[in-house]
Amino acid sequence: MSTKDSIRVGDRTVAISNPDKELFPDDGITKAELIHFYRTVSRPMLAHLRGRPLAMERHPDGYGGKSFFHKDVPDYFPDWIHRQEVAKEDGTVTMVVCDDAATLTYLANQACITPHPWLSRIDNLDCPDRLVFDLDPPGDDFEIVRWTAKKLGHLLTEELGLQPAVMTTGSRGLHLVLLLDRCTAFDTTRAFARQVAGLLADRHPDRLTTEARKNKRRGRLYLDTQRNAYAQTSVAPYAVRARPHAPIATPLEWDELNDPRIGPQHWTLRTLPDRLSDHGDPWKGLSRCRRSLGPARRRLDVLVREDPS
């Protein structure tokens, strides 16, 4: 990418400011390189961004500087960027909807290092099409996260008839993601997630917990289901994280969990494009895994009643 003051993305011209600004100074990663990365991964990434309100995690002084979460659309954003007014507790807020590569490029130029989309779409905001289990280690040992993901994946797949996907967060852990049919409201999907987490924690009380208070966890991994609520967000697949070396939230094949070399920050802004080029997108065709929660909820109720733990 050149350092000229605008670039052509599709049928849009996107203005670029300060392309040589170092956003990850330890590695010399500039804003121009961030923009180039998001243009490179835009095809698989937009499948997880289109049609969703988006919170922008912006780092105008680089990942180590002052940052802020921007939910409302600033007045200076161009008219061609899709906006959506959504309800909040004390009124409404107008948010960005990232529907194309030009918008993704524009956001990167605004030093939006990490986009955080909603779990529901603008045409049915009250009913999510995604459910997320967030698995972070209680310390620095990623092996407990890997073990938990396999146990949770088995429960969801073999016992409940669902088809979860797994990805690194680019931060400390993994996300397990279920695609839903958008026929179930947030309160019900969140209750389901909590019940699943509770069942798994009851089966492995020495290693897992649903206790939200850190001082009550006693070194156990917390099965976090809190983000499954209206207006909550989850880090987008292929998003850059504001951490050293610009790690990427990376979709995985399930068997990659067996590779001890792969940790939560294994791929970076500079290595992820080669993974896509060599192996493709592990989540391509993920929409075929979309399921209704109805049958799974009924199976779960039976398991909870019958589980010996």
PDB file of C-alpha atoms in Angstrom:
ATOM      1  CA  MET A   1       0.000   0.000   0.000  1.00  0.00           C
ATOM      2  CA  SER A   2       1.299   3.434  -0.891  1.00  0.00           C
ATOM      3  CA  THR A   3       1.285   6.427   1.425  1.00  0.00           C
ATOM      4  CA  LYS A   4      -0.970   8.524  -0.802  1.00  0.00           C
ATOM      5  CA  ASP A   5      -3.886  10.217   0.882  1.00  0.00           C
ATOM      6  CA  SER A   6      -6.638   7.963  -0.490  1.00  0.00           C
ATOM      7  CA  ILE A   7      -7.152   4.468  -1.858  1.00  0.00           C
ATOM      8  CA  ARG A   8      -9.827   2.862  -3.980  1.00  0.00           C
ATOM      9  CA  VAL A   9     -11.760   0.032  -2.308  1.00  0.00           C
ATOM     10  CA  GLY A  10     -14.484  -1.408  -4.506  1.00  0.00           C
ATOM     11  CA  ASP A  11     -16.511   1.538  -5.751  1.00  0.00           C
ATOM     12  CA  ARG A  12     -15.467   3.794  -2.859  1.00  0.00           C
ATOM     13  CA  THR A  13     -12.552   6.145  -2.354  1.00  0.00           C
ATOM     14  CA  VAL A  14     -11.318   5.991   1.228  1.00  0.00           C
ATOM     15  CA  ALA A  15      -9.224   8.832   2.618  1.00  0.00           C
ATOM     16  CA  ILE A  16      -6.106   7.724   4.504  1.00  0.00           C
ATOM     17  CA  SER A  17      -4.438   9.857   7.166  1.00  0.00           C
ATOM     18  CA  ASN A  18      -1.039   9.335   8.803  1.00  0.00           C
ATOM     19  CA  PRO A  19      -0.372   5.959   7.154  1.00  0.00           C
ATOM     20  CA  ASP A  20       3.105   5.779   8.702  1.00  0.00           C
ATOM     21  CA  LYS A  21       1.780   6.154  12.264  1.00  0.00           C
ATOM     22  CA  GLU A  22       3.092   3.174  14.265  1.00  0.00           C
ATOM     23  CA  LEU A  23       0.202   1.454  16.034  1.00  0.00           C
ATOM     24  CA  PHE A  24       2.393  -1.434  17.241  1.00  0.00           C
ATOM     25  CA  PRO A  25       5.747   0.313  17.688  1.00  0.00           C
ATOM     26  CA  ASP A  26       7.536  -2.749  19.106  1.00  0.00           C
ATOM     27  CA  ASP A  27       7.147  -4.388  15.697  1.00  0.00           C
ATOM     28  CA  GLY A  28       7.001  -1.273  13.546  1.00  0.00           C
ATOM     29  CA  ILE A  29       3.449  -2.086  12.465  1.00  0.00           C
ATOM     30  CA  THR A  30       1.946   1.055  10.980  1.00  0.00           C
ATOM     31  CA  LYS A  31      -1.603   2.128  10.293  1.00  0.00           C
ATOM     32  CA  ALA A  32      -0.946   1.411   6.605  1.00  0.00           C
ATOM     33  CA  GLU A  33      -0.107  -2.196   7.509  1.00  0.00           C
ATOM     34  CA  LEU A  34      -3.270  -2.503   9.635  1.00  0.00           C
ATOM     35  CA  ILE A  35      -5.332  -1.206   6.724  1.00  0.00           C
ATOM     36  CA  HIS A  36      -3.646  -3.623   4.330  1.00  0.00           C
ATOM     37  CA  PHE A  37      -4.345  -6.533   6.689  1.00  0.00           C
ATOM     38  CA  TYR A  38      -8.038  -5.751   6.975  1.00  0.00           C
ATOM     39  CA  ARG A  39      -8.330  -5.423   3.202  1.00  0.00           C
ATOM     40  CA  THR A  40      -6.599  -8.810   2.863  1.00  0.00           C
ATOM     41  CA  VAL A  41      -8.977 -10.617   5.259  1.00  0.00           C
ATOM     42  CA  SER A  42     -12.101  -8.664   4.347  1.00  0.00           C
ATOM     43  CA  ARG A  43     -13.778 -11.501   2.428  1.00  0.00           C
ATOM     44  CA  PRO A  44     -13.936 -14.060   5.279  1.00  0.00           C
ATOM     45  CA  MET A  45     -14.214 -11.389   7.975  1.00  0.00           C
ATOM     46  CA  LEU A  46     -17.214  -9.581   6.482  1.00  0.00           C
ATOM     47  CA  ALA A  47     -19.250 -12.769   6.745  1.00  0.00           C
ATOM     48  CA  HIS A  48     -19.170 -12.141  10.513  1.00  0.00           C
ATOM     49  CA  LEU A  49     -19.685  -8.359  10.390  1.00  0.00           C
ATOM     50  CA  ARG A  50     -22.398  -7.671   7.829  1.00  0.00           C
ATOM     51  CA  GLY A  51     -25.735  -6.571   9.171  1.00  0.00           C
ATOM     52  CA  ARG A  52     -24.562  -6.148  12.787  1.00  0.00           C
ATOM     53  CA  PRO A  53     -24.164  -3.049  14.961  1.00  0.00           C
ATOM     54  CA  LEU A  54     -20.500  -2.591  15.733  1.00  0.00           C
ATOM     55  CA  ALA A  55     -18.531  -1.162  18.645  1.00  0.00           C
ATOM     56  CA  MET A  56     -15.149   0.254  17.665  1.00  0.00           C
ATOM     57  CA  GLU A  57     -12.134  -0.289  19.907  1.00  0.00           C
ATOM     58  CA  ARG A  58      -9.968   2.650  18.860  1.00  0.00           C
ATOM     59  CA  HIS A  59      -6.304   3.267  19.681  1.00  0.00           C
ATOM     60  CA  PRO A  60      -5.306   6.569  18.051  1.00  0.00           C
ATOM     61  CA  ASP A  61      -1.932   6.572  19.862  1.00  0.00           C
ATOM     62  CA  GLY A  62      -1.173   2.914  19.226  1.00  0.00           C
ATOM     63  CA  TYR A  63      -2.072  -0.175  21.209  1.00  0.00           C
ATOM     64  CA  GLY A  64      -0.152   0.936  24.284  1.00  0.00           C
ATOM     65  CA  GLY A  65      -1.652   4.418  24.411  1.00  0.00           C
ATOM     66  CA  LYS A  66      -4.994   5.853  25.405  1.00  0.00           C
ATOM     67  CA  SER A  67      -7.912   3.949  23.921  1.00  0.00           C
ATOM     68  CA  PHE A  68     -11.688   4.081  23.947  1.00  0.00           C
ATOM     69  CA  PHE A  69     -14.750   2.100  22.893  1.00  0.00           C
ATOM     70  CA  HIS A  70     -16.764   4.079  20.375  1.00  0.00           C
ATOM     71  CA  LYS A  71     -20.365   2.934  20.007  1.00  0.00           C
ATOM     72  CA  ASP A  72     -21.994   5.940  18.358  1.00  0.00           C
ATOM     73  CA  VAL A  73     -21.128   7.060  14.825  1.00  0.00           C
ATOM     74  CA  PRO A  74     -19.148  10.336  14.814  1.00  0.00           C
ATOM     75  CA  ASP A  75     -20.596  13.166  12.743  1.00  0.00           C
ATOM     76  CA  TYR A  76     -17.575  13.203  10.444  1.00  0.00           C
ATOM     77  CA  PHE A  77     -17.996   9.622   9.212  1.00  0.00           C
ATOM     78  CA  PRO A  78     -18.929   9.638   5.499  1.00  0.00           C
ATOM     79  CA  ASP A  79     -22.574   9.295   4.478  1.00  0.00           C
ATOM     80  CA  TRP A  80     -21.964   6.035   2.616  1.00  0.00           C
ATOM     81  CA  ILE A  81     -21.191   4.134   5.824  1.00  0.00           C
ATOM     82  CA  HIS A  82     -24.231   2.122   6.929  1.00  0.00           C
ATOM     83  CA  ARG A  83     -25.705   3.248  10.240  1.00  0.00           C
ATOM     84  CA  GLN A  84     -28.327   1.716  12.500  1.00  0.00           C
ATOM     85  CA  GLU A  85     -30.185   3.299  15.388  1.00  0.00           C
ATOM     86  CA  VAL A  86     -30.585   0.802  18.221  1.00  0.00           C
ATOM     87  CA  ALA A  87     -32.380   0.991  21.541  1.00  0.00           C
ATOM     88  CA  LYS A  88     -30.487   1.320  24.803  1.00  0.00           C
ATOM     89  CA  GLU A  89     -31.566   1.716  28.401  1.00  0.00           C
ATOM     90  CA  ASP A  90     -31.931   5.500  28.338  1.00  0.00           C
ATOM     91  CA  GLY A  91     -32.773   6.099  24.688  1.00  0.00           C
ATOM     92  CA  THR A  92     -31.062   5.139  21.441  1.00  0.00           C
ATOM     93  CA  VAL A  93     -27.625   5.152  19.890  1.00  0.00           C
ATOM     94  CA  THR A  94     -26.689   5.179  16.200  1.00  0.00           C
ATOM     95  CA  MET A  95     -23.993   2.608  15.467  1.00  0.00           C
ATOM     96  CA  VAL A  96     -21.805   1.611  12.526  1.00  0.00           C
ATOM     97  CA  VAL A  97     -22.743  -1.451  10.492  1.00  0.00           C
ATOM     98  CA  CYS A  98     -19.731  -2.788   8.573  1.00  0.00           C
ATOM     99  CA  ASP A  99     -21.161  -4.222   5.373  1.00  0.00           C
ATOM    100  CA  ASP A 100     -18.233  -3.896   2.957  1.00  0.00           C
ATOM    101  CA  ALA A 101     -14.469  -3.733   2.594  1.00  0.00           C
ATOM    102  CA  ALA A 102     -14.524   0.043   2.167  1.00  0.00           C
ATOM    103  CA  THR A 103     -16.099   0.476   5.606  1.00  0.00           C
ATOM    104  CA  LEU A 104     -13.606  -1.945   7.146  1.00  0.00           C
ATOM    105  CA  THR A 105     -10.800   0.063   5.547  1.00  0.00           C
ATOM    106  CA  TYR A 106     -12.252   3.333   6.814  1.00  0.00           C
ATOM    107  CA  LEU A 107     -12.507   1.967  10.365  1.00  0.00           C
ATOM    108  CA  ALA A 108      -8.877   0.820  10.255  1.00  0.00           C
ATOM    109  CA  ASN A 109      -7.883   4.333   9.211  1.00  0.00           C
ATOM    110  CA  GLN A 110      -9.719   5.580  12.309  1.00  0.00           C
ATOM    111  CA  ALA A 111      -7.330   3.395  14.360  1.00  0.00           C
ATOM    112  CA  CYS A 112     -10.131   0.941  15.097  1.00  0.00           C
ATOM    113  CA  ILE A 113      -7.760  -1.900  15.851  1.00  0.00           C
ATOM    114  CA  THR A 114     -10.518  -4.288  16.995  1.00  0.00           C
ATOM    115  CA  PRO A 115     -14.150  -4.334  15.792  1.00  0.00           C
ATOM    116  CA  HIS A 116     -16.668  -5.860  18.210  1.00  0.00           C
ATOM    117  CA  PRO A 117     -19.966  -6.862  16.517  1.00  0.00           C
ATOM    118  CA  TRP A 118     -23.263  -7.661  18.206  1.00  0.00           C
ATOM    119  CA  LEU A 119     -24.480 -11.260  18.399  1.00  0.00           C
ATOM    120  CA  SER A 120     -27.693 -10.306  16.586  1.00  0.00           C
ATOM    121  CA  ARG A 121     -28.468  -8.629  13.277  1.00  0.00           C
ATOM    122  CA  ILE A 122     -30.225  -5.337  12.651  1.00  0.00           C
ATOM    123  CA  ASP A 123     -33.327  -6.968  11.165  1.00  0.00           C
ATOM    124  CA  ASN A 124     -33.936  -8.971  14.369  1.00  0.00           C
ATOM    125  CA  LEU A 125     -31.941  -7.376  17.164  1.00  0.00           C
ATOM    126  CA  ASP A 126     -33.732  -9.185  19.999  1.00  0.00           C
ATOM    127  CA  CYS A 127     -32.952 -12.694  18.727  1.00  0.00           C
ATOM    128  CA  PRO A 128     -29.261 -13.580  18.380  1.00  0.00           C
ATOM    129  CA  ASP A 129     -27.878 -15.746  15.621  1.00  0.00           C
ATOM    130  CA  ARG A 130     -24.776 -16.498  17.706  1.00  0.00           C
ATOM    131  CA  LEU A 131     -24.119 -17.814  21.177  1.00  0.00           C
ATOM    132  CA  VAL A 132     -20.633 -17.543  22.662  1.00  0.00           C
ATOM    133  CA  PHE A 133     -18.816 -19.400  25.426  1.00  0.00           C
ATOM    134  CA  ASP A 134     -15.731 -17.439  26.495  1.00  0.00           C
ATOM    135  CA  LEU A 135     -12.918 -19.576  27.936  1.00  0.00           C
ATOM    136  CA  ASP A 136      -9.969 -17.806  29.572  1.00  0.00           C
ATOM    137  CA  PRO A 137      -7.388 -19.509  31.785  1.00  0.00           C
ATOM    138  CA  PRO A 138      -7.371 -18.722  35.507  1.00  0.00           C
ATOM    139  CA  GLY A 139      -3.618 -18.150  35.197  1.00  0.00           C
ATOM    140  CA  ASP A 140      -1.217 -18.470  32.288  1.00  0.00           C
ATOM    141  CA  ASP A 141      -1.749 -22.171  31.552  1.00  0.00           C
ATOM    142  CA  PHE A 142      -3.514 -22.517  28.219  1.00  0.00           C
ATOM    143  CA  GLU A 143      -3.813 -26.297  28.580  1.00  0.00           C
ATOM    144  CA  ILE A 144      -6.852 -25.979  30.844  1.00  0.00           C
ATOM    145  CA  VAL A 145      -8.521 -23.872  28.130  1.00  0.00           C
ATOM    146  CA  ARG A 146      -7.712 -26.486  25.492  1.00  0.00           C
ATOM    147  CA  TRP A 147      -9.065 -29.264  27.752  1.00  0.00           C
ATOM    148  CA  THR A 148     -12.227 -27.309  28.575  1.00  0.00           C
ATOM    149  CA  ALA A 149     -12.925 -26.526  24.928  1.00  0.00           C
ATOM    150  CA  LYS A 150     -12.799 -30.232  24.088  1.00  0.00           C
ATOM    151  CA  LYS A 151     -15.109 -31.153  26.983  1.00  0.00           C
ATOM    152  CA  LEU A 152     -17.561 -28.388  26.130  1.00  0.00           C
ATOM    153  CA  GLY A 153     -17.401 -29.208  22.432  1.00  0.00           C
ATOM    154  CA  HIS A 154     -18.223 -32.859  23.163  1.00  0.00           C
ATOM    155  CA  LEU A 155     -21.189 -31.886  25.334  1.00  0.00           C
ATOM    156  CA  LEU A 156     -22.587 -29.517  22.722  1.00  0.00           C
ATOM    157  CA  THR A 157     -22.009 -31.856  19.792  1.00  0.00           C
ATOM    158  CA  GLU A 158     -22.462 -35.412  21.023  1.00  0.00           C
ATOM    159  CA  GLU A 159     -25.020 -34.858  23.776  1.00  0.00           C
ATOM    160  CA  LEU A 160     -26.985 -31.822  22.594  1.00  0.00           C
ATOM    161  CA  GLY A 161     -26.841 -32.229  18.804  1.00  0.00           C
ATOM    162  CA  LEU A 162     -25.311 -28.823  18.059  1.00  0.00           C
ATOM    163  CA  GLN A 163     -22.299 -27.901  15.918  1.00  0.00           C
ATOM    164  CA  PRO A 164     -20.024 -25.408  17.709  1.00  0.00           C
ATOM    165  CA  ALA A 165     -17.069 -23.702  16.100  1.00  0.00           C
ATOM    166  CA  VAL A 166     -13.885 -22.733  17.923  1.00  0.00           C
ATOM    167  CA  MET A 167     -11.453 -19.846  17.573  1.00  0.00           C
ATOM    168  CA  THR A 168      -8.562 -18.271  19.410  1.00  0.00           C
ATOM    169  CA  THR A 169      -9.405 -14.857  20.817  1.00  0.00           C
ATOM    170  CA  GLY A 170      -6.006 -13.331  20.118  1.00  0.00           C
ATOM    171  CA  SER A 171      -5.976 -12.484  23.806  1.00  0.00           C
ATOM    172  CA  ARG A 172      -5.881 -15.181  26.534  1.00  0.00           C
ATOM    173  CA  GLY A 173      -8.267 -17.935  25.540  1.00  0.00           C
ATOM    174  CA  LEU A 174     -10.773 -19.447  23.157  1.00  0.00           C
ATOM    175  CA  HIS A 175     -14.335 -18.780  22.075  1.00  0.00           C
ATOM    176  CA  LEU A 176     -16.792 -21.549  21.267  1.00  0.00           C
ATOM    177  CA  VAL A 177     -19.500 -20.217  18.966  1.00  0.00           C
ATOM    178  CA  LEU A 178     -22.917 -21.653  18.120  1.00  0.00           C
ATOM    179  CA  LEU A 179     -24.868 -20.408  15.101  1.00  0.00           C
ATOM    180  CA  LEU A 180     -28.584 -20.080  15.837  1.00  0.00           C
ATOM    181  CA  ASP A 181     -31.719 -19.749  13.717  1.00  0.00           C
ATOM    182  CA  ARG A 182     -32.752 -16.364  15.201  1.00  0.00           C
ATOM    183  CA  CYS A 183     -35.984 -17.744  16.605  1.00  0.00           C
ATOM    184  CA  THR A 184     -34.985 -17.521  20.283  1.00  0.00           C
ATOM    185  CA  ALA A 185     -34.702 -14.342  22.351  1.00  0.00           C
ATOM    186  CA  PHE A 186     -31.568 -13.353  24.240  1.00  0.00           C
ATOM    187  CA  ASP A 187     -32.967 -14.206  27.674  1.00  0.00           C
ATOM    188  CA  THR A 188     -33.603 -17.796  26.581  1.00  0.00           C
ATOM    189  CA  THR A 189     -30.269 -18.270  24.801  1.00  0.00           C
ATOM    190  CA  ARG A 190     -28.402 -16.861  27.787  1.00  0.00           C
ATOM    191  CA  ALA A 191     -30.282 -19.151  30.172  1.00  0.00           C
ATOM    192  CA  PHE A 192     -29.398 -22.089  27.922  1.00  0.00           C
ATOM    193  CA  ALA A 193     -25.716 -21.114  27.915  1.00  0.00           C
ATOM    194  CA  ARG A 194     -25.706 -20.815  31.697  1.00  0.00           C
ATOM    195  CA  GLN A 195     -27.363 -24.199  32.072  1.00  0.00           C
ATOM    196  CA  VAL A 196     -24.796 -25.819  29.773  1.00  0.00           C
ATOM    197  CA  ALA A 197     -21.971 -24.185  31.717  1.00  0.00           C
ATOM    198  CA  GLY A 198     -23.513 -25.269  35.011  1.00  0.00           C
ATOM    199  CA  LEU A 199     -23.801 -28.883  33.871  1.00  0.00           C
ATOM    200  CA  LEU A 200     -20.181 -28.990  32.718  1.00  0.00           C
ATOM    201  CA  ALA A 201     -18.961 -27.331  35.913  1.00  0.00           C
ATOM    202  CA  ASP A 202     -20.925 -29.849  38.014  1.00  0.00           C
ATOM    203  CA  ARG A 203     -19.215 -32.678  36.123  1.00  0.00           C
ATOM    204  CA  HIS A 204     -15.745 -31.221  36.741  1.00  0.00           C
ATOM    205  CA  PRO A 205     -16.020 -29.164  39.954  1.00  0.00           C
ATOM    206  CA  ASP A 206     -12.294 -29.341  40.634  1.00  0.00           C
ATOM    207  CA  ARG A 207     -11.380 -27.657  37.333  1.00  0.00           C
ATOM    208  CA  LEU A 208     -14.387 -25.572  36.217  1.00  0.00           C
ATOM    209  CA  THR A 209     -16.751 -23.042  37.749  1.00  0.00           C
ATOM    210  CA  THR A 210     -19.622 -20.713  36.881  1.00  0.00           C
ATOM    211  CA  GLU A 211     -18.718 -18.400  39.777  1.00  0.00           C
ATOM    212  CA  ALA A 212     -18.455 -14.856  38.420  1.00  0.00           C
ATOM    213  CA  ARG A 213     -16.570 -13.536  41.455  1.00  0.00           C
ATOM    214  CA  LYS A 214     -12.842 -14.110  41.057  1.00  0.00           C
ATOM    215  CA  ASN A 215     -12.255 -14.641  44.750  1.00  0.00           C
ATOM    216  CA  LYS A 216     -14.651 -17.600  44.675  1.00  0.00           C
ATOM    217  CA  ARG A 217     -13.105 -19.468  41.753  1.00  0.00           C
ATOM    218  CA  ARG A 218     -10.170 -21.020  43.650  1.00  0.00           C
ATOM    219  CA  GLY A 219      -7.992 -21.442  40.581  1.00  0.00           C
ATOM    220  CA  ARG A 220     -10.709 -22.989  38.419  1.00  0.00           C
ATOM    221  CA  LEU A 221     -11.543 -21.916  34.871  1.00  0.00           C
ATOM    222  CA  TYR A 222     -14.601 -19.670  34.708  1.00  0.00           C
ATOM    223  CA  LEU A 223     -17.152 -20.699  32.056  1.00  0.00           C
ATOM    224  CA  ASP A 224     -18.138 -17.218  30.939  1.00  0.00           C
ATOM    225  CA  THR A 225     -21.540 -16.833  29.256  1.00  0.00           C
ATOM    226  CA  GLN A 226     -22.118 -13.178  30.181  1.00  0.00           C
ATOM    227  CA  ARG A 227     -21.818 -11.727  26.686  1.00  0.00           C
ATOM    228  CA  ASN A 228     -24.988 -13.528  25.531  1.00  0.00           C
ATOM    229  CA  ALA A 229     -27.286 -10.569  26.084  1.00  0.00           C
ATOM    230  CA  TYR A 230     -28.841  -7.728  24.105  1.00  0.00           C
ATOM    231  CA  ALA A 231     -26.295  -5.064  23.075  1.00  0.00           C
ATOM    232  CA  GLN A 232     -23.313  -7.160  24.209  1.00  0.00           C
ATOM    233  CA  THR A 233     -20.525  -7.740  21.707  1.00  0.00           C
ATOM    234  CA  SER A 234     -17.919 -10.356  20.901  1.00  0.00           C
ATOM    235  CA  VAL A 235     -14.582  -9.924  19.187  1.00  0.00           C
ATOM    236  CA  ALA A 236     -14.916 -10.524  15.451  1.00  0.00           C
ATOM    237  CA  PRO A 237     -13.178 -13.468  13.788  1.00  0.00           C
ATOM    238  CA  TYR A 238      -9.976 -12.222  12.100  1.00  0.00           C
ATOM    239  CA  ALA A 239      -9.878  -9.095  14.267  1.00  0.00           C
ATOM    240  CA  VAL A 240      -6.526  -7.690  15.352  1.00  0.00           C
ATOM    241  CA  ARG A 241      -6.091  -7.427  19.128  1.00  0.00           C
ATOM    242  CA  ALA A 242      -4.418  -4.509  20.871  1.00  0.00           C
ATOM    243  CA  ARG A 243      -1.605  -6.597  22.320  1.00  0.00           C
ATOM    244  CA  PRO A 244       2.100  -7.012  21.573  1.00  0.00           C
ATOM    245  CA  HIS A 245       2.830  -8.283  18.040  1.00  0.00           C
ATOM    246  CA  ALA A 246      -0.800  -7.683  16.885  1.00  0.00           C
ATOM    247  CA  PRO A 247      -2.276 -11.170  17.491  1.00  0.00           C
ATOM    248  CA  ILE A 248      -5.402 -12.213  15.582  1.00  0.00           C
ATOM    249  CA  ALA A 249      -8.673 -13.784  16.711  1.00  0.00           C
ATOM    250  CA  THR A 250      -8.367 -16.861  14.518  1.00  0.00           C
ATOM    251  CA  PRO A 251     -10.976 -19.487  13.555  1.00  0.00           C
ATOM    252  CA  LEU A 252      -9.683 -23.043  13.998  1.00  0.00           C
ATOM    253  CA  GLU A 253     -10.404 -26.532  12.823  1.00  0.00           C
ATOM    254  CA  TRP A 254     -11.330 -28.635  15.839  1.00  0.00           C
ATOM    255  CA  ASP A 255      -8.364 -30.975  15.416  1.00  0.00           C
ATOM    256  CA  GLU A 256      -5.995 -28.001  15.691  1.00  0.00           C
ATOM    257  CA  LEU A 257      -6.720 -27.980  19.423  1.00  0.00           C
ATOM    258  CA  ASN A 258      -4.467 -31.049  19.600  1.00  0.00           C
ATOM    259  CA  ASP A 259      -1.458 -29.054  18.396  1.00  0.00           C
ATOM    260  CA  PRO A 260       0.468 -27.917  21.498  1.00  0.00           C
ATOM    261  CA  ARG A 261       2.139 -25.161  19.492  1.00  0.00           C
ATOM    262  CA  ILE A 262      -1.137 -23.314  18.981  1.00  0.00           C
ATOM    263  CA  GLY A 263      -1.999 -20.847  21.722  1.00  0.00           C
ATOM    264  CA  PRO A 264      -4.423 -17.937  21.930  1.00  0.00           C
ATOM    265  CA  GLN A 265      -2.005 -15.503  20.248  1.00  0.00           C
ATOM    266  CA  HIS A 266      -0.422 -17.932  17.803  1.00  0.00           C
ATOM    267  CA  TRP A 267      -1.223 -15.995  14.618  1.00  0.00           C
ATOM    268  CA  THR A 268      -0.446 -12.331  14.124  1.00  0.00           C
ATOM    269  CA  LEU A 269      -1.209  -9.595  11.633  1.00  0.00           C
ATOM    270  CA  ARG A 270       1.911 -10.628   9.720  1.00  0.00           C
ATOM    271  CA  THR A 271       1.410 -14.410   9.750  1.00  0.00           C
ATOM    272  CA  LEU A 272      -2.357 -14.829   9.413  1.00  0.00           C
ATOM    273  CA  PRO A 273      -2.539 -13.964   5.676  1.00  0.00           C
ATOM    274  CA  ASP A 274      -0.226 -16.908   4.890  1.00  0.00           C
ATOM    275  CA  ARG A 275      -2.509 -19.218   6.885  1.00  0.00           C
ATOM    276  CA  LEU A 276      -5.500 -18.089   4.826  1.00  0.00           C
ATOM    277  CA  SER A 277      -3.561 -18.400   1.597  1.00  0.00           C
ATOM    278  CA  ASP A 278      -2.235 -21.878   2.413  1.00  0.00           C
ATOM    279  CA  HIS A 279      -5.204 -23.440   4.207  1.00  0.00           C
ATOM    280  CA  GLY A 280      -8.252 -21.278   3.514  1.00  0.00           C
ATOM    281  CA  ASP A 281     -10.887 -20.208   6.002  1.00  0.00           C
ATOM    282  CA  PRO A 282     -11.755 -22.970   8.544  1.00  0.00           C
ATOM    283  CA  TRP A 283     -15.167 -21.352   9.040  1.00  0.00           C
ATOM    284  CA  LYS A 284     -16.106 -21.240   5.371  1.00  0.00           C
ATOM    285  CA  GLY A 285     -19.581 -22.732   5.091  1.00  0.00           C
ATOM    286  CA  LEU A 286     -20.196 -22.277   8.809  1.00  0.00           C
ATOM    287  CA  SER A 287     -23.789 -21.223   8.079  1.00  0.00           C
ATOM    288  CA  ARG A 288     -24.586 -24.906   7.465  1.00  0.00           C
ATOM    289  CA  CYS A 289     -24.046 -25.443  11.208  1.00  0.00           C
ATOM    290  CA  ARG A 290     -26.943 -23.145  12.144  1.00  0.00           C
ATOM    291  CA  ARG A 291     -29.384 -24.837  14.502  1.00  0.00           C
ATOM    292  CA  SER A 292     -32.536 -24.249  16.524  1.00  0.00           C
ATOM    293  CA  LEU A 293     -32.072 -24.369  20.281  1.00  0.00           C
ATOM    294  CA  GLY A 294     -35.408 -26.114  20.857  1.00  0.00           C
ATOM    295  CA  PRO A 295     -34.265 -29.756  20.578  1.00  0.00           C
ATOM    296  CA  ALA A 296     -31.000 -28.990  22.402  1.00  0.00           C
ATOM    297  CA  ARG A 297     -32.867 -27.344  25.286  1.00  0.00           C
ATOM    298  CA  ARG A 298     -35.048 -30.427  25.691  1.00  0.00           C
ATOM    299  CA  ARG A 299     -32.006 -32.729  25.664  1.00  0.00           C
ATOM    300  CA  LEU A 300     -30.286 -30.468  28.162  1.00  0.00           C
ATOM    301  CA  ASP A 301     -33.225 -30.588  30.557  1.00  0.00           C
ATOM    302  CA  VAL A 302     -33.039 -34.398  30.522  1.00  0.00           C
ATOM    303  CA  LEU A 303     -29.267 -34.380  31.095  1.00  0.00           C
ATOM    304  CA  VAL A 304     -29.559 -31.998  34.029  1.00  0.00           C
ATOM    305  CA  ARG A 305     -32.210 -34.199  35.661  1.00  0.00           C
ATOM    306  CA  GLU A 306     -30.319 -37.424  35.071  1.00  0.00           C
ATOM    307  CA  ASP A 307     -26.692 -36.363  35.452  1.00  0.00           C
ATOM    308  CA  PRO A 308     -25.162 -38.227  38.421  1.00  0.00           C
ATOM    309  CA  SER A 309     -22.968 -35.296  39.395  1.00  0.00           C
TER     310      SER A 309
END
